Coordinates of C-alpha atoms in Angstrom, one line a residue:
X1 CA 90.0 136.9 14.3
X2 CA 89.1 138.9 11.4
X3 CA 92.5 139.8 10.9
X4 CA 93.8 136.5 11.2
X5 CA 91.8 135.0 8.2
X6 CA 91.9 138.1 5.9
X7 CA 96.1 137.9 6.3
X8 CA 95.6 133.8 5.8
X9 CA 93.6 134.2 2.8
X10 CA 96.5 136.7 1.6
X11 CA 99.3 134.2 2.5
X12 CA 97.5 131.7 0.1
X13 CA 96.8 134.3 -2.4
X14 CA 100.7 135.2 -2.6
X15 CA 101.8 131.6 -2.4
X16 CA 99.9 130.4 -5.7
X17 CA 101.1 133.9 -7.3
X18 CA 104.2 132.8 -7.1
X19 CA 103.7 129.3 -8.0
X20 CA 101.7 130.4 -10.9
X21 CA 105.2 132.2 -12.0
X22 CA 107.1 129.0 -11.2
X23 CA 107.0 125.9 -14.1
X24 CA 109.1 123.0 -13.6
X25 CA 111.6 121.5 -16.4
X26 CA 113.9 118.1 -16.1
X27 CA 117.5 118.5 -16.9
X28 CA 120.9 116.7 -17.2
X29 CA 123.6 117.9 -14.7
X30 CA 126.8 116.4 -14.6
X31 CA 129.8 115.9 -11.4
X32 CA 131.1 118.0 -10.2
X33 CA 128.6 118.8 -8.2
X34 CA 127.6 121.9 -6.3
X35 CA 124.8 121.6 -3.9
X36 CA 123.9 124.6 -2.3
X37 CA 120.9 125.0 0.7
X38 CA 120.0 128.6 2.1
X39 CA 118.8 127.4 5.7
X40 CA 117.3 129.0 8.8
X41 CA 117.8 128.9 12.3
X42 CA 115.6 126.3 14.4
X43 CA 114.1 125.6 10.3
X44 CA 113.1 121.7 11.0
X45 CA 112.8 121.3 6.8
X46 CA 116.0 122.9 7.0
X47 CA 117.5 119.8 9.1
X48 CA 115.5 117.2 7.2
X49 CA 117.0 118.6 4.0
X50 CA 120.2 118.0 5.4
X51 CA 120.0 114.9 6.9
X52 CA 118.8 113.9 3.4
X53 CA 122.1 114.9 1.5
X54 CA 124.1 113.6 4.8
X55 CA 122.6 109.8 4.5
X56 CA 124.0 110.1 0.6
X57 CA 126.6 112.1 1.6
X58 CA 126.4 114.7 -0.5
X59 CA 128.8 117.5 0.6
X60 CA 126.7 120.9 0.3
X61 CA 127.5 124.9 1.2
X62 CA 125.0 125.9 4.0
X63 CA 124.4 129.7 3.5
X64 CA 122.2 131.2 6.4
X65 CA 119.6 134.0 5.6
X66 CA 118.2 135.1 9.2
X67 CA 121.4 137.1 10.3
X68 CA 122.4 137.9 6.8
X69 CA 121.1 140.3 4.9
X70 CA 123.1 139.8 2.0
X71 CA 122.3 135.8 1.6
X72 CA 118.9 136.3 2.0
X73 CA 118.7 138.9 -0.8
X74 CA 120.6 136.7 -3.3
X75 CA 118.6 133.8 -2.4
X76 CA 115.5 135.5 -3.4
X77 CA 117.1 136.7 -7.0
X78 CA 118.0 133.1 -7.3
X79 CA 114.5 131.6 -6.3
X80 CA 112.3 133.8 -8.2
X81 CA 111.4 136.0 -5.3
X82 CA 110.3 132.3 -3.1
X83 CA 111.0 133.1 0.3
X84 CA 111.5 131.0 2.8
X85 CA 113.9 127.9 4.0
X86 CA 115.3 125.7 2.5
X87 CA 115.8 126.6 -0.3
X88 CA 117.7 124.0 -2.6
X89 CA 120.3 124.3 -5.6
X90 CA 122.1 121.9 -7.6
X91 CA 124.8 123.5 -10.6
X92 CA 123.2 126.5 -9.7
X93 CA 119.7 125.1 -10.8
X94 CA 116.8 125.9 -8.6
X95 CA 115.1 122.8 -7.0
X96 CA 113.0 123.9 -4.2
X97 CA 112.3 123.6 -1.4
X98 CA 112.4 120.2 0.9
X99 CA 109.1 119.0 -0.3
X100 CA 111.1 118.9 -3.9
X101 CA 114.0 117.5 -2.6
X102 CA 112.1 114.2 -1.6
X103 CA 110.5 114.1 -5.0
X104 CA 114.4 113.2 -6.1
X105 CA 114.7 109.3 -6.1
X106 CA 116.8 107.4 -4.7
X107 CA 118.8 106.2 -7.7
X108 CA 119.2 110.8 -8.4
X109 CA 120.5 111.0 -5.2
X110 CA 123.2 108.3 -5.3
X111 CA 123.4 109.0 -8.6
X112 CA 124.7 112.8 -7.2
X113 CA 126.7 110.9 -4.6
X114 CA 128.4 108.7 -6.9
X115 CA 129.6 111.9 -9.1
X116 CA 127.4 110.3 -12.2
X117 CA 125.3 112.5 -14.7
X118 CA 121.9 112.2 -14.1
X119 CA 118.0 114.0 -14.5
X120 CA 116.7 116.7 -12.4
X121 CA 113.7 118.4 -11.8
X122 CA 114.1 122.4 -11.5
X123 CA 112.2 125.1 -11.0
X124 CA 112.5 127.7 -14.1
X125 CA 110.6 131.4 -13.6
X126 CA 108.2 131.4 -16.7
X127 CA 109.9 134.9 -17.5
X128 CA 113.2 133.1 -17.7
X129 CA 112.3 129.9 -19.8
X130 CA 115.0 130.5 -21.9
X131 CA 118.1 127.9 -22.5
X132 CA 120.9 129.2 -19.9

């Protein structure tokens, strides 16, 4: 049980690390679109992400990261080191995770479906703050 709670408290420990290296910025991005989503097998905020984008029908790339080694290595340059899935991108910005992806309204969203510019939120790595 020990065990248990010391690699718990670690989990935590690592989690706000990396949010601590994390800062969110809003920023214009404009059609045409790319959505991107680095999913899981069996990942249930995987299918909720989707089945976000699919009620706007939003085309995205799906790029799996169990069975390839490769994906899931250039998902974690792209994500600040984040692990896990989903893991969301617009125009090659960084949004999150499914919990950020419901942060987007609904007027973003259809906004995105509609091929119209509009406001993000993104993730930015406090090392990489800089204009891209």
């Amino acid at each position: 049980m020990k065990t248990l709670l010391a690699l718990s408290i670690a989990w935590v420990a690592l989690q706000a690390n990396l949010s601590s290296e994390t800062i969110y910025r809003e920023v214009e991005v404009v059609p045409p679109y790319k959505v991107e989503i680095y999913t899981a097998l069996f990942c249930g905020h995987c299918k909720a992400a989707k089945k976000v984008l699919k009620s706007y029908k939003i085309s995205y790339e799906e790029e799996g990261i169990i069975f390839n080694g490769k994906n899931h290595k250039e998902m974690l340059s792209r994500t600040f080191g984040e692990d896990g899935a989903p893991r969301i991108f617009i125009n090659n910005w960084y949004i999150g995770t499914r919990r950020d992806l419901d942060q987007f309204t609904s007027e973003t969203l259809s906004a995105i479906a509609d091929d119209q510019a509009t406001v993000i939120r993104v993730k930015i790595d406090r090392d990489r703050t800089a204009d891209r």
